[in-house]
PDB file of C-alpha atoms in Angstrom:
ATOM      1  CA  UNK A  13      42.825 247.289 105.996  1.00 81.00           C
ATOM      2  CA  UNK A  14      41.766 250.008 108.212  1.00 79.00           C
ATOM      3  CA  UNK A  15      42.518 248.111 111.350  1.00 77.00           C
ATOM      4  CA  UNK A  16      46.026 249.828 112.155  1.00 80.00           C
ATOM      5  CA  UNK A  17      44.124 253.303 112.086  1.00 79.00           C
ATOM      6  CA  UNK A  18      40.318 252.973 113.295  1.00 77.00           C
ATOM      7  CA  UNK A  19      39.234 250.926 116.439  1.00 71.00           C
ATOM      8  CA  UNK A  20      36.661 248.479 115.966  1.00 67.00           C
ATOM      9  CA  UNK A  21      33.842 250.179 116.818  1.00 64.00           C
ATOM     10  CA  UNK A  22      34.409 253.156 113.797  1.00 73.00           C
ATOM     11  CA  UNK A  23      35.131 250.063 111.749  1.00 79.00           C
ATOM     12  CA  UNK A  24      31.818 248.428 112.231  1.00 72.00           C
ATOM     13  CA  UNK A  25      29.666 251.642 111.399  1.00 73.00           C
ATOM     14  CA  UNK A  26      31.817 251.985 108.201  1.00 80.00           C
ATOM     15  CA  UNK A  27      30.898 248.607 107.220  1.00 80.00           C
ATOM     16  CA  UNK A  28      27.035 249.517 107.724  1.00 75.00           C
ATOM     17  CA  UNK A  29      27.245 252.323 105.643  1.00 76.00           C
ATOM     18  CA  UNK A  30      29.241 250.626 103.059  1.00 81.00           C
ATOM     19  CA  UNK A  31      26.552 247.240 102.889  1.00 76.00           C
ATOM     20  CA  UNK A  32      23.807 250.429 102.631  1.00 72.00           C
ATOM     21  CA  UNK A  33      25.679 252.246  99.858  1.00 75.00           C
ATOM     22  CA  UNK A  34      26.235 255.392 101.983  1.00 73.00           C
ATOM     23  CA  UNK A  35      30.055 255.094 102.899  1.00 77.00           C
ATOM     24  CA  UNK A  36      30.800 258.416 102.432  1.00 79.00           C
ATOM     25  CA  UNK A  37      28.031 259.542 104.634  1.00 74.00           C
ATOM     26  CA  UNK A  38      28.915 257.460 107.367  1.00 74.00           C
ATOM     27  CA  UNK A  39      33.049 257.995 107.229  1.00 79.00           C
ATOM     28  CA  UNK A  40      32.579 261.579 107.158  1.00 79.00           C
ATOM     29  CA  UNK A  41      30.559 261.476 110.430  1.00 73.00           C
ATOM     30  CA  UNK A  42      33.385 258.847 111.759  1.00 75.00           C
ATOM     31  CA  UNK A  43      36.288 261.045 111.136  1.00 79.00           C
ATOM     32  CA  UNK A  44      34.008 264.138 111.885  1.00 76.00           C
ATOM     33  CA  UNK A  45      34.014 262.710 115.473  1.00 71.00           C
ATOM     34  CA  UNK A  46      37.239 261.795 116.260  1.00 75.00           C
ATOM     35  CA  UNK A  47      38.366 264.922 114.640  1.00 79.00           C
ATOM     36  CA  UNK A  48      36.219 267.213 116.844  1.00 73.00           C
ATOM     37  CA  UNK A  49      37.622 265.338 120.323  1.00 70.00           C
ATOM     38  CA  UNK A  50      41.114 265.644 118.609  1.00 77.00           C
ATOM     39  CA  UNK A  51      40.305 269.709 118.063  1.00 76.00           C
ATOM     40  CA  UNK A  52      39.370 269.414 121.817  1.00 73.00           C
ATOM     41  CA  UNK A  53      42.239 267.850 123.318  1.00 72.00           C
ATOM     42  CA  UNK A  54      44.610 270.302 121.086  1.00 78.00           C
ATOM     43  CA  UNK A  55      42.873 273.116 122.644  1.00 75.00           C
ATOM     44  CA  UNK A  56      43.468 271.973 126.382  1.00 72.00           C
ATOM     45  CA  UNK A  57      46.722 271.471 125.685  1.00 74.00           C
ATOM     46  CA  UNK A  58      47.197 275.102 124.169  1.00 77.00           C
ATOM     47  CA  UNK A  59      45.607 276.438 127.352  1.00 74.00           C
ATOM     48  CA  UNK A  60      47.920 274.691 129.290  1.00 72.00           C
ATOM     49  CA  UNK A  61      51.307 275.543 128.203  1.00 75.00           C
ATOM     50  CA  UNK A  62      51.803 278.699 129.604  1.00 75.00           C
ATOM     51  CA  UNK A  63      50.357 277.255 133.200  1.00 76.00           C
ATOM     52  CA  UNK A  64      52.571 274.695 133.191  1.00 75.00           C
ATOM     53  CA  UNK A  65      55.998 276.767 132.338  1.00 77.00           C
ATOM     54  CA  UNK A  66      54.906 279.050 135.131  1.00 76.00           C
ATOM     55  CA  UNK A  67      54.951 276.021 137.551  1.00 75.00           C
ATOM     56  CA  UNK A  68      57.978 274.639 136.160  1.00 76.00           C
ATOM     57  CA  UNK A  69      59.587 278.244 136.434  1.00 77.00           C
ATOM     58  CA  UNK A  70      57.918 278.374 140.449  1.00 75.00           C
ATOM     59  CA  UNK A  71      59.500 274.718 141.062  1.00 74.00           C
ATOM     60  CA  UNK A  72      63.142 276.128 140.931  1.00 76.00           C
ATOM     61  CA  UNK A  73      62.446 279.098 142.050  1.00 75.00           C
ATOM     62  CA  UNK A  74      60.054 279.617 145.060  1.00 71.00           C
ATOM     63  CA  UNK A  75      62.716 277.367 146.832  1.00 72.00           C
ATOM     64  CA  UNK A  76      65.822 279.628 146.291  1.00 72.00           C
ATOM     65  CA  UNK A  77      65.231 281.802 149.103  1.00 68.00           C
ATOM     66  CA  UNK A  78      64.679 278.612 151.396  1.00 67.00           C
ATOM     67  CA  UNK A  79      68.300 277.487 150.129  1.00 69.00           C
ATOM     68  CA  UNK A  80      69.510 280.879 150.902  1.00 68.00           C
ATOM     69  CA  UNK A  81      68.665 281.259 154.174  1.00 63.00           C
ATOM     70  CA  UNK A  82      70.793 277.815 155.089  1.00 67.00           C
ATOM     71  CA  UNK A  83      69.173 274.939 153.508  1.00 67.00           C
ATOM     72  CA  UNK A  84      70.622 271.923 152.046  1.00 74.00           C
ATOM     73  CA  UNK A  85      70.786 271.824 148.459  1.00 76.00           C
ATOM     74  CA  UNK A  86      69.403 268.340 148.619  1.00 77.00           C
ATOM     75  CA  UNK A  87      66.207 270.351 150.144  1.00 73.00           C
ATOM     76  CA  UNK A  88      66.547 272.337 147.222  1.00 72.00           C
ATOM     77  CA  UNK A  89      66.036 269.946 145.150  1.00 77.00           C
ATOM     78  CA  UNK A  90      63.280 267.516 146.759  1.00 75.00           C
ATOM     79  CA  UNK A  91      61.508 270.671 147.542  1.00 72.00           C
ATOM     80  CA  UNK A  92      61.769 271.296 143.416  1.00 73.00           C
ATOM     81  CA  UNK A  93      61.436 268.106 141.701  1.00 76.00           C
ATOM     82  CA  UNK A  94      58.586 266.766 144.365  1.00 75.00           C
ATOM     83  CA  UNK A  95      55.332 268.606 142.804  1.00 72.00           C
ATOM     84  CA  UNK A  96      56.920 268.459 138.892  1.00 72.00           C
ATOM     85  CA  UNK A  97      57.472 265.243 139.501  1.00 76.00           C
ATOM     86  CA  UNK A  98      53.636 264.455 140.864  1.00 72.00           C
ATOM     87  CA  UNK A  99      52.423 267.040 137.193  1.00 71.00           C
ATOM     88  CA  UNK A 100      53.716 264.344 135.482  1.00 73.00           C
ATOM     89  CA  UNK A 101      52.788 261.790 136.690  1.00 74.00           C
ATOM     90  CA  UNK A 102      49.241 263.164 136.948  1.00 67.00           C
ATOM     91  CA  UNK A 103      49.266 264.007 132.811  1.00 66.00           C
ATOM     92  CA  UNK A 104      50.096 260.473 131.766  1.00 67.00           C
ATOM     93  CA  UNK A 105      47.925 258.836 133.913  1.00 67.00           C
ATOM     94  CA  UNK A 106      45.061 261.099 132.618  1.00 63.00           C
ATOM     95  CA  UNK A 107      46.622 260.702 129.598  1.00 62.00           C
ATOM     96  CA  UNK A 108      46.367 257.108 129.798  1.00 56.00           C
ATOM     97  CA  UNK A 109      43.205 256.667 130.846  1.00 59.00           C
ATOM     98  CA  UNK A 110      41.591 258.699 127.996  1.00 59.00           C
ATOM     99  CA  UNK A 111      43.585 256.006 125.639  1.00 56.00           C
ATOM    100  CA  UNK A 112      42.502 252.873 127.652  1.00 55.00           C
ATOM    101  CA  UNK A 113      38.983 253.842 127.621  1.00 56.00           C
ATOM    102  CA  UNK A 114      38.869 254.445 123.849  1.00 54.00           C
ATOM    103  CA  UNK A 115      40.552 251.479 122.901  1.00 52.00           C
ATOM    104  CA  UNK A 116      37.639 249.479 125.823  1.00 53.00           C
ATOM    105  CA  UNK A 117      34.475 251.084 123.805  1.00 54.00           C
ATOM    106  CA  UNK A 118      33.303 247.200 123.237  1.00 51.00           C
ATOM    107  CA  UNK A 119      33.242 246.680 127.252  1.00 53.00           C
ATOM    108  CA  UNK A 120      30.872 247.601 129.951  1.00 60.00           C
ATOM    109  CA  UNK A 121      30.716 250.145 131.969  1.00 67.00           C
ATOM    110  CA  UNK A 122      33.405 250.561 134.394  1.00 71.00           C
ATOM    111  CA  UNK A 123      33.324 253.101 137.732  1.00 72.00           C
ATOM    112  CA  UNK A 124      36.010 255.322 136.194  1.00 76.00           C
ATOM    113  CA  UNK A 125      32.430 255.748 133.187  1.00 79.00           C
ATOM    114  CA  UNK A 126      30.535 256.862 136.328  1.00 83.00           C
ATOM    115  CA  UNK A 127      33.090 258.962 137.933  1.00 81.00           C
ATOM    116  CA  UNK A 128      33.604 260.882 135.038  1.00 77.00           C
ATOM    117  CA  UNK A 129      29.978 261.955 134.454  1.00 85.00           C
ATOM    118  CA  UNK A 130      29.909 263.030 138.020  1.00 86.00           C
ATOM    119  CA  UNK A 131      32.639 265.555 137.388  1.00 82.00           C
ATOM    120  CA  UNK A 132      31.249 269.382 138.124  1.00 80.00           C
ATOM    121  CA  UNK A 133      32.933 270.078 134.839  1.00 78.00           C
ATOM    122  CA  UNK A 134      34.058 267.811 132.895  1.00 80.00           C
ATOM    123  CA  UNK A 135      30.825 265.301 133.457  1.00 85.00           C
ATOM    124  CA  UNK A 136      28.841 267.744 131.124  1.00 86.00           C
ATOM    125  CA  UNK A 137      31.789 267.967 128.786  1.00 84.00           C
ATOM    126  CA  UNK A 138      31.706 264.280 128.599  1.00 86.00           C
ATOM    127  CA  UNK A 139      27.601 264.006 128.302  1.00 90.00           C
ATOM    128  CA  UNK A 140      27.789 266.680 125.397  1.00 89.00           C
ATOM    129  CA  UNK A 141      30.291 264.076 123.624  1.00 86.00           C
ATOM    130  CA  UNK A 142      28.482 260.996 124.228  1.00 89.00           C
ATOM    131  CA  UNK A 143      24.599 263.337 123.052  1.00 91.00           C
ATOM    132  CA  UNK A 144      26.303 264.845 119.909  1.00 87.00           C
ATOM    133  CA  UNK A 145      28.031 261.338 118.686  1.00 84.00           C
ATOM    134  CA  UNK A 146      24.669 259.463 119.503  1.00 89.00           C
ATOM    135  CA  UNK A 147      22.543 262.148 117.197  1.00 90.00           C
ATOM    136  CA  UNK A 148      24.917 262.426 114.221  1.00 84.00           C
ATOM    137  CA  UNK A 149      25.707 258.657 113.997  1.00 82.00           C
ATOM    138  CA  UNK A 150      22.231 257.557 114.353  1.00 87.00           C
ATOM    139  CA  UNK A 151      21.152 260.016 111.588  1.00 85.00           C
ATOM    140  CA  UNK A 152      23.259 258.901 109.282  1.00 79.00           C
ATOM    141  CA  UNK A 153      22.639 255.083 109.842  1.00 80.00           C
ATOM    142  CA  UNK A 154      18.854 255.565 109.417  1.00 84.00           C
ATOM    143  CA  UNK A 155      19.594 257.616 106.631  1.00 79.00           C
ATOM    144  CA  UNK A 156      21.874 254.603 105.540  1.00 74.00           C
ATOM    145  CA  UNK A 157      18.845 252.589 105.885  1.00 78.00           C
ATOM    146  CA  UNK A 158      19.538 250.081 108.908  1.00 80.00           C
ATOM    147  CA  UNK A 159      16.962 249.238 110.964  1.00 85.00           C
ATOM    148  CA  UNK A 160      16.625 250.952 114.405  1.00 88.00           C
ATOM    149  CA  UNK A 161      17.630 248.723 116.481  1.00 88.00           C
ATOM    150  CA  UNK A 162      20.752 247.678 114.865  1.00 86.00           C
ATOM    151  CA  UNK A 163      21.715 251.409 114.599  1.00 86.00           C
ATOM    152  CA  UNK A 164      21.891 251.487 118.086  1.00 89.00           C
ATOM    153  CA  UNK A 165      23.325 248.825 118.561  1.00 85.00           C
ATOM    154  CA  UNK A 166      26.197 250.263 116.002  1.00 81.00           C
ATOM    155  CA  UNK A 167      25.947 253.397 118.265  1.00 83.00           C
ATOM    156  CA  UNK A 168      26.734 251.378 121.502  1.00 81.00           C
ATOM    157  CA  UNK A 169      29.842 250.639 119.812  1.00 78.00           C
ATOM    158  CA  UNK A 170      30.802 254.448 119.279  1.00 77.00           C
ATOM    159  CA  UNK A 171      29.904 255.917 122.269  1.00 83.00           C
ATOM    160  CA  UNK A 172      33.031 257.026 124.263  1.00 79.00           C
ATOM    161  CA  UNK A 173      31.360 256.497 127.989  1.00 85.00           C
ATOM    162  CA  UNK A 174      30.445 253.341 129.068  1.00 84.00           C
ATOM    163  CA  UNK A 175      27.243 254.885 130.783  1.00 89.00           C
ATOM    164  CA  UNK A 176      25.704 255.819 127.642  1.00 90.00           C
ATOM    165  CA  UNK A 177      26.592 252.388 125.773  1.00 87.00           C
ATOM    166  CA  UNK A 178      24.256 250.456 128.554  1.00 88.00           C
ATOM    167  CA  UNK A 179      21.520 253.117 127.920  1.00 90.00           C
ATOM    168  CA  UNK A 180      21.909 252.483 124.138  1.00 89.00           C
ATOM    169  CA  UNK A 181      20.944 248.844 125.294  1.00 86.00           C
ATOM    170  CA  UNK A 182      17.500 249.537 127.147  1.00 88.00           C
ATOM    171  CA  UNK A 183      16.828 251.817 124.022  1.00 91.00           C
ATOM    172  CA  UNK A 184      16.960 248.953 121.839  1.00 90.00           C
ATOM    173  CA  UNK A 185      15.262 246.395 123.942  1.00 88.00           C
ATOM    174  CA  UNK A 186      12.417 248.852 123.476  1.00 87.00           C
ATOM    175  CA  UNK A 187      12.744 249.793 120.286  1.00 90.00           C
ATOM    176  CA  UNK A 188      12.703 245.789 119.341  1.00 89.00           C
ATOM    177  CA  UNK A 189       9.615 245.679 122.030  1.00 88.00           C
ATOM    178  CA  UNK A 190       7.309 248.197 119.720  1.00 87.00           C
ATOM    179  CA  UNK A 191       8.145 250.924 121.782  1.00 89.00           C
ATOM    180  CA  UNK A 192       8.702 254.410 120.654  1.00 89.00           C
ATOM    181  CA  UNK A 193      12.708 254.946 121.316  1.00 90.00           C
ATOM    182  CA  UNK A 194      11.554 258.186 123.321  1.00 88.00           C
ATOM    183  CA  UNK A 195       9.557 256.047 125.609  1.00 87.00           C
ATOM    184  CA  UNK A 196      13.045 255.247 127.661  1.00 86.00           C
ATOM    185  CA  UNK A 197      14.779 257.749 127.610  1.00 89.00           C
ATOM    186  CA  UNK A 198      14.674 259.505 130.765  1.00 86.00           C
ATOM    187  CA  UNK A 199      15.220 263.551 131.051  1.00 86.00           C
ATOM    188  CA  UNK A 200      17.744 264.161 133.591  1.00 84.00           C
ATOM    189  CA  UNK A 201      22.277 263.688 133.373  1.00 79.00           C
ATOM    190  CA  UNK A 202      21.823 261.419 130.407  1.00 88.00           C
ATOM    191  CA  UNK A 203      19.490 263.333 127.954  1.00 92.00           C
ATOM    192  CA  UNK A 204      18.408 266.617 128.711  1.00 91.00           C
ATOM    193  CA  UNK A 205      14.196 267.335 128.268  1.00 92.00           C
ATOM    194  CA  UNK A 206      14.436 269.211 125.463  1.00 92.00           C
ATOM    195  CA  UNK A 207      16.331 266.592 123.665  1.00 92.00           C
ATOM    196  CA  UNK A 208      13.765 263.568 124.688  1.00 92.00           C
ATOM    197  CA  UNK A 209      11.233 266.026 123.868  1.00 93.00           C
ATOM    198  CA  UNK A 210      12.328 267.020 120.382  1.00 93.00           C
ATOM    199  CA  UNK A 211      13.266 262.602 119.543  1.00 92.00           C
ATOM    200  CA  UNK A 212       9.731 262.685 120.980  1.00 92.00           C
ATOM    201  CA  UNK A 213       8.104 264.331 118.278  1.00 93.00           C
ATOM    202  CA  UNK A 214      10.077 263.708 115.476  1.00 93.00           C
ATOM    203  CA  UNK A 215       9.291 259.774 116.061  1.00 91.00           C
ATOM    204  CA  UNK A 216       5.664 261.054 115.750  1.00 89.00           C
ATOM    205  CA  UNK A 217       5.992 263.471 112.746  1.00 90.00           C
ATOM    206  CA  UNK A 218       8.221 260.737 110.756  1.00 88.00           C
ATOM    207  CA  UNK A 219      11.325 262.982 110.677  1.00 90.00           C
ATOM    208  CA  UNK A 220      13.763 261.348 113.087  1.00 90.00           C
ATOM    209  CA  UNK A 221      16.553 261.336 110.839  1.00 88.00           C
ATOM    210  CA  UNK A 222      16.482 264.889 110.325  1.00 91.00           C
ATOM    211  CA  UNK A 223      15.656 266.267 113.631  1.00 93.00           C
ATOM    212  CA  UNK A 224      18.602 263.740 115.149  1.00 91.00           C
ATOM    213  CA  UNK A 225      21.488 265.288 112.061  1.00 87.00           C
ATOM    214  CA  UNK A 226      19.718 269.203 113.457  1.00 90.00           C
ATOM    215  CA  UNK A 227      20.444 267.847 117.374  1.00 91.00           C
ATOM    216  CA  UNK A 228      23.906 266.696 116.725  1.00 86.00           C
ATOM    217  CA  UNK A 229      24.868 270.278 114.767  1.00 85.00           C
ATOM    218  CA  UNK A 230      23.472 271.735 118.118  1.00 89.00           C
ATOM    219  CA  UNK A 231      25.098 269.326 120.541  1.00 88.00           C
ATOM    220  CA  UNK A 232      28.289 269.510 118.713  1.00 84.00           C
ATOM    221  CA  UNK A 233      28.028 273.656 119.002  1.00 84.00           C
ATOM    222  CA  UNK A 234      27.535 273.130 122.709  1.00 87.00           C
ATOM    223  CA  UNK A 235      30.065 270.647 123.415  1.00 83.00           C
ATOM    224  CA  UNK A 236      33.046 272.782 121.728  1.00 81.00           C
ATOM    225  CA  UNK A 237      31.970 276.333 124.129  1.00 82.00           C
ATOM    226  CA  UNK A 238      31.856 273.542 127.073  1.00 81.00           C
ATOM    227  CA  UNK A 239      35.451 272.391 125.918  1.00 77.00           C
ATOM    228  CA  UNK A 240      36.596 276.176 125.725  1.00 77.00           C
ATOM    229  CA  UNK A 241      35.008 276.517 129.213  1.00 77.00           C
ATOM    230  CA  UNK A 242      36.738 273.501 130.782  1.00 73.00           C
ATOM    231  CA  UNK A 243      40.098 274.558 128.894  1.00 72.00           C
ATOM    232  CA  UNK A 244      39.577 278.190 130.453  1.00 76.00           C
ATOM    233  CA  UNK A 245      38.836 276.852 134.004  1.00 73.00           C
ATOM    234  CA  UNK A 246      42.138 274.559 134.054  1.00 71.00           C
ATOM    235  CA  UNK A 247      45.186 276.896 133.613  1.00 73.00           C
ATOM    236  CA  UNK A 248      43.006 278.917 136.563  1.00 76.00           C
ATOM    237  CA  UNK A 249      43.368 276.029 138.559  1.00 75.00           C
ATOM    238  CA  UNK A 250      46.789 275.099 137.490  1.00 73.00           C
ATOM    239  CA  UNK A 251      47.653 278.520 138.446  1.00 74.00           C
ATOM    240  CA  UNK A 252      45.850 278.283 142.057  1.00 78.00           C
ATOM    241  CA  UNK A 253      47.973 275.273 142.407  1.00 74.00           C
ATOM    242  CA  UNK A 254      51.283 277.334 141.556  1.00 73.00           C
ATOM    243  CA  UNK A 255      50.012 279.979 144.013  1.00 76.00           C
ATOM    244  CA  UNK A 256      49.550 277.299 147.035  1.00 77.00           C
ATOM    245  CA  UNK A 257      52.929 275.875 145.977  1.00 71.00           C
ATOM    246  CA  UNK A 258      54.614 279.426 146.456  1.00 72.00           C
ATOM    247  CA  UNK A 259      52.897 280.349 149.868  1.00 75.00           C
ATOM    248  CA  UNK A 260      54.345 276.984 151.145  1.00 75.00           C
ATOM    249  CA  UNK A 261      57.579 277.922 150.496  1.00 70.00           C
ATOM    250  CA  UNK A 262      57.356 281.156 151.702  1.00 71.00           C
ATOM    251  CA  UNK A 263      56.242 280.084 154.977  1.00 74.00           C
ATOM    252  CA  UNK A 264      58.613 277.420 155.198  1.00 70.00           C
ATOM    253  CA  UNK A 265      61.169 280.340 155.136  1.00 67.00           C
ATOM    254  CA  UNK A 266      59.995 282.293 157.434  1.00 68.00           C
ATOM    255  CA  UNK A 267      59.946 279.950 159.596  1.00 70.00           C
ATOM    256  CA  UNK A 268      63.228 278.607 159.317  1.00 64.00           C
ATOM    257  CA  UNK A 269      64.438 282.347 159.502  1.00 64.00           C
ATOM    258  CA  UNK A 270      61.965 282.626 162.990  1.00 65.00           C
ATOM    259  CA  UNK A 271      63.883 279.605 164.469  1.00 64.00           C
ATOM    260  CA  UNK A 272      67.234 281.143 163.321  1.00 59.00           C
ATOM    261  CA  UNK A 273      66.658 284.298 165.074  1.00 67.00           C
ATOM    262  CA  UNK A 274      65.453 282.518 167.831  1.00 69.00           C
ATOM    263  CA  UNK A 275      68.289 280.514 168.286  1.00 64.00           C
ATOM    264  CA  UNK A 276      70.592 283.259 168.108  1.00 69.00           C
ATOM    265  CA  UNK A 277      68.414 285.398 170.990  1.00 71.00           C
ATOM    266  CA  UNK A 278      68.927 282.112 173.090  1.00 66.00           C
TER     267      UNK A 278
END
């Protein structure tokens, strides 16, 4: 019944905490999720309003002067609608992508998976996600009482990067191996040392479930300043954008004026 509103992967974890008697549990931290990337797109998009009326404003203007000094007003207009035109475009293939690779959370990892964690910015944005989901989901399964293994194998299914669903894989190879889960995971991009260290020591002390609920409170903390950060840096850049945009058109009309002149002297 939940089909039309929850992917497949969200639908599976509610059905492990509904089996376990912990639905509630386990729903909250499912809507919890998609709730805090929801909070984090919305906050992007507020950032970016006023950047993108400003270059929507410089589109029809900065080439005015350009049509003044004897252009054509089909200049005008290329010259206008060329760089709104590409903003668009740009925002819905973005856009698009975020979709496609939410509704492909059951398939391997794809390039665009790699790509994105390689990002200056946005690649610790996205590890944040993938950390915070991975703690608060596999809390609450183990607190739900499935095994281990199948909780991250449930987790695999979450996970919004591709990246992180193939590491959930060599976690529970080991974990079905004997291994302590800690044993793979490898400080560096994916988990940072503190974290391993911290999963570390809870798997010896017994307390995994609550030391992985106190990580993803921490994580989750983290990963909304790093979306505030990422929204801050992107109207700077939209602006640096508007600012290169300008300065084209500027030049262009100076130098159209300098062959003008010139032409007249001749």
């Amino acid at each position: 019944a939940l089909a039309p509103v929850l992917t497949e992967a969200e639908r599976v974890v509610l059905a492990a905490g509904w089996k376990s008697g912990r639905v509630e549990a386990v729903m909250d931290g499912v809507l919890e999720q998609r709730e805090l990337w929801m909070q984090a797109r919305r906050r992007i998009r507020a950032k970016m309003a006023l950047p993108a009326l400003v270059l929507l404003a410089a589109c029809f203007i900065a080439p005015v002067p350009r049509l003044v000094a004897g252009g054509s007003l089909g200049e005008y207009l290329l010259t206008a609608l060329l760089p709104l035109g590409a903003a668009v475009i740009l925002y819905f293939t973005v856009d698009h992508f975020l979709h496609a690779r939410a509704a492909r959370r059951l398939a391997g990892v794809s390039a665009l998976d790699r790509l994105w964690l390689q990002l200056p910015l946005a690649g610790h944005v996205e590890a944040l996600r993938n950390q915070s989901v991975f703690a608060a989901m596999l809390s609450q399964l183990i607190g739900a009482g499935v095994l281990l293994s199948d909780a991250l194998d449930l987790c695999a299914r979450v996970l919004p990067n591709g990246v992180y669903r193939e590491e959930m894989a060599r976690l529970r190879e080991a974990v079905r191996g004997g291994d302590p889960m800690s044993s793979r995971m490898r400080p560096g991009a994916l988990w940072p040392m503190e974290f391993v260290a911290a999963v570390h020591t809870a798997e010896h002390a017994g307390a995994l479930e609550e030391t992985l609920a106190r990580l993803g409170r921490q994580l989750r903390e983290r990963y909304t300043m790093a979306v505030e950060l990422f929204a801050d840096w992107l109207p700077r850049l939209a602006y640096a954008l508007v600012v290169l945009f300008v300065l084209f058109n500027i030049f262009t009309m100076l130098s159209t004026i300098g062959g003008f002149y010139s032409g007249m002297m001749k």
